[in-house]
Short mmCIF file of C-alpha atoms in Angstrom, two decimals:
data_model
loop_
_atom_site.label_atom_id
_atom_site.label_comp_id
_atom_site.label_asym_id
_atom_site.label_seq_id
_atom_site.Cartn_x
_atom_site.Cartn_y
_atom_site.Cartn_z
CA MET A 1 32.10 -13.86 4.99
CA LYS A 2 32.99 -10.22 5.50
CA SER A 3 29.71 -8.38 5.20
CA ALA A 4 26.90 -10.90 5.37
CA LEU A 5 24.18 -10.42 7.93
CA SER A 6 24.42 -12.64 10.99
CA LEU A 7 21.84 -15.09 12.23
CA ALA A 8 21.18 -12.93 15.29
CA VAL A 9 19.93 -10.05 13.16
CA ILE A 10 17.64 -12.28 11.12
CA VAL A 11 16.15 -13.62 14.37
CA SER A 12 14.95 -10.11 15.12
CA VAL A 13 12.68 -10.14 12.07
CA SER A 14 10.06 -12.44 13.55
CA VAL A 15 6.30 -12.22 13.39
CA ARG A 16 3.95 -10.30 15.61
CA THR A 17 0.27 -9.56 15.39
CA SER A 18 -1.37 -6.45 16.80
CA PRO A 19 -4.34 -4.16 16.26
CA SER A 20 -2.08 -1.65 14.52
CA PRO A 21 -2.13 -1.48 10.71
CA PHE A 22 1.60 -0.66 10.75
CA MET A 23 4.49 -2.53 12.32
CA ALA A 24 8.22 -1.89 12.35
CA THR A 25 11.14 -4.24 11.95
CA SER A 26 13.84 -1.57 12.04
CA ASN A 27 13.59 1.76 13.79
CA ASN A 28 14.88 3.71 16.74
CA ASN A 29 12.70 1.87 19.26
CA GLN A 30 12.85 -1.73 18.17
CA VAL A 31 11.81 -4.21 20.80
CA PRO A 32 14.36 -7.01 21.38
CA ASN A 33 13.87 -10.75 20.85
CA GLY A 34 12.03 -10.41 17.58
CA GLU A 35 9.08 -8.37 18.78
CA GLU A 36 8.05 -5.56 16.45
CA GLU A 37 7.07 -2.21 17.91
CA VAL A 38 3.66 -0.87 16.98
CA ILE A 39 4.02 2.43 15.16
CA THR A 40 0.48 3.66 15.60
CA ASN A 41 -0.25 3.96 19.31
CA SER A 42 -3.98 4.52 19.23
CA SER A 43 -4.21 3.61 22.92
CA ARG A 44 -2.89 7.05 23.80
CA HIS A 45 -6.33 8.54 23.10
CA ASP A 46 -8.62 8.83 26.08
CA GLU A 47 -11.85 6.98 26.69
CA SER A 48 -13.85 9.74 25.03
CA ASP A 49 -12.85 8.17 21.70
CA HIS A 50 -14.59 4.92 22.62
CA HIS A 51 -18.17 5.92 21.94
CA PRO A 52 -17.55 7.56 18.54
CA HIS A 53 -15.67 4.40 17.56
CA GLN A 54 -18.62 2.21 18.51
CA GLU A 55 -20.99 4.51 16.65
CA LEU A 56 -18.80 4.27 13.56
CA LEU A 57 -18.78 0.48 13.72
CA LEU A 58 -22.56 0.40 13.95
CA SER A 59 -22.75 2.45 10.75
CA LEU A 60 -20.47 0.11 8.76
CA PRO A 61 -21.50 -2.96 6.76
CA LYS A 62 -20.63 -6.07 8.74
CA GLY A 63 -19.49 -9.37 7.27
CA TYR A 64 -18.85 -12.86 8.55
CA GLY A 65 -15.19 -13.07 9.46
CA TRP A 66 -14.08 -16.48 8.22
CA GLY A 67 -14.89 -18.10 11.57
CA VAL A 68 -12.43 -15.93 13.50
CA GLU A 69 -13.86 -12.46 13.96
CA ASP A 70 -16.42 -10.25 12.27
CA LEU A 71 -15.20 -7.93 9.54
CA TYR A 72 -16.33 -4.37 8.86
CA TYR A 73 -16.33 -2.69 5.47
CA PHE A 74 -14.35 0.50 6.00
CA GLN A 75 -12.82 2.79 3.36
CA GLY A 76 -13.39 0.17 0.68
CA PHE A 77 -11.91 -2.85 2.45
CA TRP A 78 -12.82 -5.42 5.10
CA CYS A 79 -11.08 -5.36 8.47
CA PRO A 80 -11.66 -6.40 12.11
CA ASP A 81 -13.20 -3.85 14.45
CA ASN A 82 -9.95 -3.12 16.29
CA ARG A 83 -8.27 -2.13 13.03
CA VAL A 84 -10.79 0.60 12.22
CA GLU A 85 -9.75 2.94 15.01
CA ALA A 86 -6.08 2.16 14.39
CA VAL A 87 -6.39 3.07 10.70
CA ILE A 88 -7.97 6.41 11.60
CA ALA A 89 -5.16 7.15 14.06
CA LEU A 90 -2.53 6.14 11.53
CA GLN A 91 -3.94 8.37 8.81
CA ARG A 92 -4.14 11.27 11.25
CA ASP A 93 -0.76 10.97 12.95
CA PHE A 94 1.76 9.14 10.79
CA GLU A 95 4.48 11.17 9.06
CA ALA A 96 6.63 9.37 6.53
CA HIS A 97 10.38 9.90 6.38
CA ASP A 98 12.30 10.03 3.13
CA THR A 99 14.31 7.04 4.32
CA ASP A 100 11.28 4.90 5.20
CA THR A 101 10.52 1.68 3.37
CA ILE A 102 6.95 0.38 3.53
CA ILE A 103 6.47 -3.36 2.99
CA ALA A 104 2.87 -3.83 1.84
CA THR A 105 1.19 -7.17 1.21
CA VAL A 106 -2.09 -8.98 1.01
CA PRO A 107 -2.19 -11.24 4.09
CA ARG A 108 -0.60 -14.65 3.42
CA SER A 109 1.52 -13.52 0.46
CA GLY A 110 5.02 -13.98 1.85
CA THR A 111 5.13 -10.97 4.16
CA LEU A 112 7.75 -12.31 6.57
CA TRP A 113 9.92 -13.54 3.69
CA LEU A 114 9.97 -10.10 2.06
CA LYS A 115 10.53 -8.30 5.37
CA SER A 116 13.46 -10.56 6.14
CA MET A 117 15.10 -9.96 2.77
CA ALA A 118 14.58 -6.20 2.96
CA PHE A 119 15.93 -6.05 6.51
CA ALA A 120 18.97 -8.13 5.56
CA ILE A 121 19.70 -5.96 2.52
CA VAL A 122 19.51 -2.66 4.38
CA ASN A 123 21.43 -3.82 7.45
CA ARG A 124 23.95 -6.25 5.96
CA THR A 125 26.98 -4.00 6.56
CA ARG A 126 25.98 -3.07 10.11
CA TYR A 127 26.32 -6.54 11.59
CA PRO A 128 29.26 -8.47 10.06
CA TYR A 129 29.44 -12.10 11.05
CA GLN A 130 31.09 -12.50 14.46
CA GLY A 131 29.80 -15.84 15.66
CA ASP A 132 27.41 -15.59 18.62
CA LEU A 133 25.86 -12.09 18.60
CA SER A 134 23.20 -12.75 21.23
CA HIS A 135 24.72 -10.00 23.39
CA LEU A 136 23.84 -7.22 20.92
CA ASN A 137 21.30 -4.62 22.02
CA PHE A 138 18.76 -4.26 19.21
CA THR A 139 16.84 -1.47 20.94
CA ASN A 140 19.11 1.20 19.44
CA ILE A 141 18.71 0.34 15.75
CA GLN A 142 18.52 3.62 13.86
CA SER A 143 16.90 4.72 10.60
CA PRO A 144 16.18 3.78 7.90
CA ARG A 145 12.86 2.46 9.21
CA LEU A 146 11.39 -0.69 7.73
CA LEU A 147 7.60 -0.71 8.23
CA SER A 148 5.01 -3.26 7.15
CA THR A 149 1.28 -3.13 6.55
CA HIS A 150 -1.64 -4.97 4.95
CA LEU A 151 -3.54 -1.74 4.30
CA PRO A 152 -4.81 -1.14 0.75
CA TYR A 153 -3.03 1.63 -1.11
CA PRO A 154 -5.89 4.19 -0.94
CA SER A 155 -5.94 3.91 2.87
CA LEU A 156 -2.24 4.59 3.39
CA PRO A 157 -1.43 7.90 5.12
CA GLU A 158 -1.14 10.79 2.68
CA SER A 159 2.45 11.45 3.76
CA ILE A 160 3.40 8.13 2.16
CA LYS A 161 1.53 8.67 -1.09
CA ASN A 162 2.16 12.35 -1.84
CA ASN A 163 5.00 13.66 -3.96
CA ASN A 164 6.68 15.47 -1.06
CA THR A 165 8.47 12.37 0.23
CA ASN A 166 10.88 9.86 -1.22
CA CYS A 167 9.46 7.11 0.97
CA ARG A 168 9.66 3.77 -0.84
CA ILE A 169 6.92 1.15 -1.05
CA VAL A 170 7.60 -2.51 -1.84
CA TYR A 171 4.48 -4.56 -2.56
CA LEU A 172 4.26 -8.34 -2.72
CA CYS A 173 1.27 -10.34 -3.92
CA ARG A 174 0.57 -13.95 -4.77
CA ASN A 175 -1.57 -16.04 -7.08
CA PRO A 176 -5.10 -15.60 -5.68
CA LYS A 177 -5.79 -19.35 -5.47
CA ASP A 178 -2.65 -20.04 -3.43
CA ASN A 179 -3.31 -16.90 -1.41
CA PHE A 180 -6.82 -18.09 -0.63
CA ILE A 181 -5.70 -21.58 0.45
CA SER A 182 -2.99 -20.15 2.69
CA LEU A 183 -5.43 -17.69 4.25
CA TRP A 184 -8.02 -20.41 4.81
CA HIS A 185 -5.51 -22.64 6.60
CA PHE A 186 -4.16 -19.76 8.67
CA LEU A 187 -7.53 -18.53 9.88
CA ASN A 188 -8.72 -22.05 10.66
CA LYS A 189 -5.58 -22.55 12.76
CA ARG A 190 -6.36 -19.30 14.57
CA SER A 191 -9.90 -20.49 15.15
CA LEU A 192 -8.64 -23.82 16.49
CA ALA A 193 -6.21 -22.06 18.83
CA LYS A 194 -8.99 -19.85 20.11
CA ARG A 195 -11.28 -22.82 20.74
CA THR A 196 -8.51 -24.65 22.59
CA ILE A 197 -7.89 -21.69 24.89
CA ASP A 198 -11.55 -20.81 25.37
CA ALA A 199 -13.04 -24.31 25.42
CA THR A 200 -15.87 -23.33 27.78
CA ASN A 201 -17.20 -20.62 25.46
CA ASP A 202 -20.01 -21.99 23.29
CA HIS A 203 -19.76 -18.95 21.02
CA THR A 204 -16.15 -19.60 19.99
CA PRO A 205 -16.27 -19.92 16.18
CA ALA A 206 -15.79 -23.27 14.47
CA GLN A 207 -13.53 -23.92 11.52
CA LEU A 208 -14.85 -22.66 8.20
CA PRO A 209 -15.46 -25.19 5.40
CA LEU A 210 -13.50 -24.58 2.22
CA GLU A 211 -16.59 -23.99 0.08
CA GLU A 212 -17.97 -21.34 2.45
CA ALA A 213 -14.62 -19.59 2.61
CA LEU A 214 -14.42 -19.51 -1.19
CA ASP A 215 -17.89 -17.96 -1.38
CA LEU A 216 -16.71 -15.17 0.91
CA PHE A 217 -13.47 -14.68 -1.01
CA CYS A 218 -15.24 -14.55 -4.38
CA ASN A 219 -17.60 -11.93 -2.97
CA GLY A 220 -14.64 -9.83 -1.87
CA VAL A 221 -15.05 -10.56 1.85
CA SER A 222 -11.59 -11.35 3.16
CA MET A 223 -9.08 -9.73 5.50
CA PHE A 224 -8.13 -6.37 3.90
CA GLY A 225 -9.95 -7.48 0.73
CA PRO A 226 -11.36 -7.58 -1.84
CA PHE A 227 -8.18 -9.25 -3.07
CA TRP A 228 -8.42 -7.74 -6.55
CA ASP A 229 -8.89 -4.21 -5.27
CA HIS A 230 -5.86 -4.62 -3.01
CA VAL A 231 -3.50 -5.77 -5.76
CA LEU A 232 -4.85 -3.32 -8.34
CA GLY A 233 -4.36 -0.35 -6.03
CA TYR A 234 -0.65 -1.05 -5.65
CA TRP A 235 -0.25 -2.21 -9.26
CA LYS A 236 -1.56 1.08 -10.62
CA ALA A 237 0.58 3.04 -8.16
CA SER A 238 3.66 1.14 -9.34
CA LEU A 239 2.92 2.19 -12.92
CA GLU A 240 2.41 5.82 -11.93
CA ARG A 241 5.44 6.17 -9.61
CA PRO A 242 7.97 3.42 -10.44
CA GLU A 243 10.80 5.37 -8.82
CA THR A 244 9.27 4.95 -5.35
CA MET A 245 7.01 1.90 -5.78
CA LEU A 246 8.18 -1.66 -6.52
CA PHE A 247 5.60 -4.33 -7.35
CA LEU A 248 6.70 -7.94 -6.82
CA LYS A 249 5.05 -11.32 -7.28
CA TYR A 250 5.66 -14.26 -4.97
CA GLU A 251 5.98 -16.70 -7.86
CA ASP A 252 8.62 -14.58 -9.62
CA ILE A 253 10.82 -14.46 -6.51
CA LYS A 254 10.45 -18.21 -5.97
CA LYS A 255 11.49 -18.87 -9.57
CA HIS A 256 14.38 -16.38 -9.74
CA PRO A 257 15.31 -15.50 -6.14
CA LYS A 258 18.80 -14.14 -6.80
CA SER A 259 17.82 -11.71 -9.56
CA HIS A 260 14.88 -10.42 -7.52
CA LEU A 261 17.02 -10.00 -4.41
CA LYS A 262 19.41 -7.94 -6.51
CA ARG A 263 16.52 -5.92 -7.93
CA LEU A 264 15.15 -5.30 -4.43
CA ALA A 265 18.56 -4.16 -3.19
CA GLU A 266 18.91 -1.68 -6.05
CA PHE A 267 15.43 -0.30 -5.44
CA LEU A 268 16.16 0.16 -1.73
CA GLY A 269 19.33 2.08 -2.55
CA HIS A 270 21.63 -0.64 -1.20
CA PRO A 271 22.93 -2.43 -4.32
CA PHE A 272 25.34 -5.32 -3.98
CA SER A 273 28.93 -4.51 -4.87
CA VAL A 274 31.01 -6.65 -7.19
CA GLU A 275 32.96 -7.82 -4.16
CA GLU A 276 29.80 -8.81 -2.30
CA GLU A 277 28.55 -10.76 -5.30
CA SER A 278 31.85 -12.61 -5.63
CA GLU A 279 31.92 -13.35 -1.88
CA GLY A 280 28.47 -14.96 -2.01
CA VAL A 281 26.66 -12.36 0.08
CA MET A 282 23.45 -12.69 -1.95
CA GLU A 283 23.44 -16.47 -1.56
CA GLU A 284 24.00 -16.13 2.18
CA ILE A 285 21.10 -13.70 2.57
CA LEU A 286 18.82 -15.97 0.54
CA SER A 287 19.79 -18.87 2.78
CA LEU A 288 19.22 -16.91 5.99
CA CYS A 289 15.86 -15.65 4.72
CA SER A 290 14.69 -18.97 3.32
CA PHE A 291 11.39 -20.42 4.47
CA GLU A 292 13.03 -23.43 6.13
CA HIS A 293 15.56 -21.31 8.01
CA LEU A 294 13.01 -18.79 9.25
CA ARG A 295 10.53 -21.48 10.24
CA ASN A 296 13.14 -23.32 12.30
CA LEU A 297 14.28 -20.31 14.31
CA ASP A 298 13.38 -20.75 17.98
CA VAL A 299 11.48 -17.45 18.03
CA ASN A 300 9.20 -18.74 15.28
CA LYS A 301 8.95 -22.34 16.52
CA TYR A 302 8.24 -21.54 20.15
CA GLY A 303 7.59 -17.79 20.36
CA GLN A 304 4.24 -16.07 20.70
CA GLY A 305 3.12 -12.57 19.74
CA THR A 306 0.46 -10.43 21.34
CA LEU A 307 -2.41 -12.79 20.53
CA SER A 308 -3.13 -16.23 21.93
CA PHE A 309 -1.49 -18.36 19.25
CA GLY A 310 2.17 -19.12 18.61
CA ASN A 311 4.30 -17.74 15.79
CA LYS A 312 4.57 -21.17 14.19
CA ILE A 313 1.12 -20.89 12.61
CA PHE A 314 2.50 -18.19 10.30
CA PHE A 315 4.50 -20.91 8.52
CA ARG A 316 2.87 -23.60 6.39
CA LYS A 317 4.26 -24.77 3.01
CA ALA A 318 5.38 -21.70 1.04
CA GLU A 319 4.71 -23.62 -2.18
CA VAL A 320 3.49 -22.41 -5.54
CA GLY A 321 0.54 -24.38 -6.91
CA ASP A 322 -0.61 -25.98 -3.65
CA TRP A 323 -4.13 -24.81 -4.52
CA LYS A 324 -4.35 -27.80 -6.90
CA ASN A 325 -4.54 -30.09 -3.85
CA TYR A 326 -7.76 -28.39 -2.68
CA PHE A 327 -9.64 -26.83 -5.60
CA THR A 328 -12.06 -28.75 -7.76
CA PRO A 329 -12.03 -27.77 -11.45
CA ALA A 330 -15.28 -25.86 -10.90
CA MET A 331 -13.84 -23.93 -7.96
CA ALA A 332 -10.72 -23.00 -9.93
CA GLU A 333 -12.77 -21.88 -12.92
CA ARG A 334 -15.01 -19.76 -10.72
CA LEU A 335 -12.17 -17.83 -9.11
CA ASP A 336 -10.21 -17.58 -12.36
CA CYS A 337 -13.19 -15.99 -14.11
CA ILE A 338 -13.65 -13.44 -11.33
CA ILE A 339 -9.96 -12.51 -11.30
CA GLU A 340 -9.86 -12.25 -15.09
CA GLU A 341 -12.87 -9.94 -15.06
CA LYS A 342 -11.57 -7.76 -12.22
CA LEU A 343 -8.06 -7.40 -13.68
CA ARG A 344 -9.10 -7.03 -17.32
CA GLY A 345 -7.24 -4.21 -19.05
CA SER A 346 -4.79 -3.67 -16.20
CA GLY A 347 -1.92 -5.70 -17.64
CA LEU A 348 -1.61 -7.63 -14.37
CA VAL A 349 -1.60 -11.44 -14.62
CA PHE A 350 -0.78 -14.26 -12.20
CA GLN A 351 1.04 -17.57 -12.65
CA ASN A 352 -0.64 -20.79 -11.56
CA SER A 353 2.66 -22.68 -11.28
CA LEU A 354 6.42 -22.28 -11.72
CA ASP A 355 6.44 -24.29 -14.99
#
């Protein structure tokens, strides 16, 4: 295949967690072996920033953090304490480039999947297939930058949202019931990993029962939530500025992956040529970016980011409708009613299955 992206490049789009609200998968300073460089370097500020930060935290509403860490209500959303200072630094210092692409998601909505597809689309002609490309130096990857965030739309830096930049935003969301189940599993795995590492600490949080987690979610208390505010912020922005904002749903991509990959490529300014389509480039990218392929990469099976748990916990089922294996009818009705009320009049609806 003449122009398809190689396996080695896809390996570089692995997961990493950090206190920063922004991460990069393609820029001038990419870290090799799949590690993503933190864009916002709030650590550069001196210790004098520490006390104002603590004072700010004390002034914020505090919520139970799903058995992992406490959450603070800041700028209309819930986030861990180490994200608050990072968000402030990001809003103060970040300058968007016209060639930037921002991948924005609610946590546990297919973030890595979308990042992989976007990276493959933008870079597919840079790295033609040549067999083993493990010798390539990924530290010199140039613009365009591919950045990712879970921040709600109102909290993005102004340089991204104003009309003075052609910076693109691609947003991906998921049915709230599947999103909730995936988040619940993920955070319980994090909690388990933390207890395993810190077994002598009696204060290490226990796993959170499903019913308690649903109570929190339905009250809007979730990572970067409320869920409905997060999706509505980007949904409304996509209606107001469709030329620079693309709104995608997880279920739609799962049902029609090829047409949505083509749509994404056109939005990013890298459409597939007739020759590429005939040569099967789209099919190759979809295969390289598939859940099974990404999950089985060594960097995701055995690698570890900046926190104590391995990358493998970022991968579970990637199924649509798995919520049916956990929700009682009453639980489903409760969340459905809340979502219907919150989204009423917006035109935004979610699928419960691929049928």
